[in-house]
Each structure stands twice: as structure tokens, then as C-alpha cells.
Coordinates of C-alpha atoms in Angstrom, one line a residue:
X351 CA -28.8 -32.9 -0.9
X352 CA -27.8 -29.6 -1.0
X353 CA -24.5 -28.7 -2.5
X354 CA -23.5 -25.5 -0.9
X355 CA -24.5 -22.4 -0.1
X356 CA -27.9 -22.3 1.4
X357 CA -27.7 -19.4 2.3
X358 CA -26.1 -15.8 1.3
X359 CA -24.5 -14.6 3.6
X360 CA -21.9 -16.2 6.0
X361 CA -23.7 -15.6 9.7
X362 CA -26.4 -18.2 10.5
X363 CA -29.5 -16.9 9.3
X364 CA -32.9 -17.5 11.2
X365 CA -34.9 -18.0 8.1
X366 CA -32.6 -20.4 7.5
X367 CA -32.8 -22.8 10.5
X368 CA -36.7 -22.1 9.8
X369 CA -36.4 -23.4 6.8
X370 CA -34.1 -26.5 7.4
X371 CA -36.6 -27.2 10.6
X372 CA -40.0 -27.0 8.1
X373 CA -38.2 -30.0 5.6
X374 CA -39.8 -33.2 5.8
X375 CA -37.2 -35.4 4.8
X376 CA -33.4 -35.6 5.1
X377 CA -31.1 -33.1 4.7
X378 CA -27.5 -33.4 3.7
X379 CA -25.6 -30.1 3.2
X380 CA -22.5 -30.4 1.7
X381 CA -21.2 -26.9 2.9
X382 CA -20.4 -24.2 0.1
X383 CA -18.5 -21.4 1.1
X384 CA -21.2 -19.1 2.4
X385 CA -22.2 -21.8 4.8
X386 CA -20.1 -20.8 8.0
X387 CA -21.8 -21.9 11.1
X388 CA -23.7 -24.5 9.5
X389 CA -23.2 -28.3 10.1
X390 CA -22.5 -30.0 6.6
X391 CA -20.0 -32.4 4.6
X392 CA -16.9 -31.1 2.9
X393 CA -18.0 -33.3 -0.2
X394 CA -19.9 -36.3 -0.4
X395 CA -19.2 -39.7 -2.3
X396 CA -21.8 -42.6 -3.4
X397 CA -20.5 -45.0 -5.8
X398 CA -19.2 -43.6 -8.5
X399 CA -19.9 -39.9 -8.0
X400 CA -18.3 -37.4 -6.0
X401 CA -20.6 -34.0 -5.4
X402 CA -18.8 -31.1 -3.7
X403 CA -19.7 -27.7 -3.8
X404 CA -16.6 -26.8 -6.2
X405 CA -15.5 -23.8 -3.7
X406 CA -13.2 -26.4 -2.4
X407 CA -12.9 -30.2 -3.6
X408 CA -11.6 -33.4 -2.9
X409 CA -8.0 -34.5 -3.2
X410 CA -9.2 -37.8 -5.4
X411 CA -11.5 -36.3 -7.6
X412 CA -9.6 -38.7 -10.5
X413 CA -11.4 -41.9 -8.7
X414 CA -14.9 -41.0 -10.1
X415 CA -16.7 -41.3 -12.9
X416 CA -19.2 -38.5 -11.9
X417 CA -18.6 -35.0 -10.9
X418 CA -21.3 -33.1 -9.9
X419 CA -20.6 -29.5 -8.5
X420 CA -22.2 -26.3 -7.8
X421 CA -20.0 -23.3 -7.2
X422 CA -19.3 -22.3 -10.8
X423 CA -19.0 -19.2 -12.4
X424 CA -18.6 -20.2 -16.6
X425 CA -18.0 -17.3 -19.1
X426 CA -16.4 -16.8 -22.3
X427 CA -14.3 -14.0 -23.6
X428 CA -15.4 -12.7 -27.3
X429 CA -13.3 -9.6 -28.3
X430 CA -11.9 -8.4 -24.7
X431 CA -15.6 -8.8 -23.4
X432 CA -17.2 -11.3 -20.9
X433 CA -20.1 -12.9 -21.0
X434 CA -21.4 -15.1 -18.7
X435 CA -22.8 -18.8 -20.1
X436 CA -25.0 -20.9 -19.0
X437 CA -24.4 -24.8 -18.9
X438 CA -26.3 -27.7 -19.2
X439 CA -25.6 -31.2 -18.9

């Protein structure tokens, strides 16, 4: 699963289809907002998660118990300055 953006810029990229055609296994995109062109999901629910690429989300995203997201740009601001921070979870 892919959650968006697989590639940079927003025209289809041949290194990408070369790419996507060289994976052995199953591929699900789940379209982030460089992905014009490209076939892919909107956002993607299995039980109780919900993964979306965070560019856009789901209308229901109260329903689950899991959110897992990609397009997210975390900082802080310490004395008019901003830093970006890194999350993990």
C-alpha cells in the first residue's frame, strides 16, 4: 500500500509505470495529491483503520479506531521561528 504520492510531480512519469510494472506483488495506491493520472483509492478502509493520504480525507474518519496518513507537514513555533518536527508513533 502506498499512501500517496508516488511520484513528484503531477504528469505521469515513465520511471514510474517502470517501476509499478517491475513490483512483484500487489499494489494499492491510495492517491496523494501529486498522483494525477494515476489509478488509485481516495482512502482505503480494513476493519478498524482508515489510511488516506491526509491531502484530502474521509467524511467518517470518527468511525475508526486507526488513522494512518501520510501527507503531513508537523512543525512547531519557538519564539516567531519554525521548525519542522519529526513524529513517530
Amino acid at each position: 500500500i502506498v499512501l500517496g504520492d508516488l511520484k513528484h510531480g503531477i504528469k505521469l512519469s515513465q520511471r514510474i509505470e517502470k517501476l509499478v510494472k517491475s513490483i512483484d506483488a500487489e499494489l494499492t495506491l491510495v492517491k496523494g495529491n501529486h498522483d494525477g493520472y494515476l489509478k488509485g483509492e481516495k482512502f482505503l478502509e480494513i476493519g478498524k483503520f482508515c489510511l488516506f493520504h491526509g491531502h484530502a480525507k474521509p467524511e467518517n474518519l470518527t468511525e475508526f479506531k486507526y488513522l494512518i496518513f501520510a501527507h503531513a507537514h508537523p512543525a512547531v513555533y519557538l519564539q516567531g521561528i519554525k521548525e519542522i518536527v519529526w513524529l513517530v508513533g
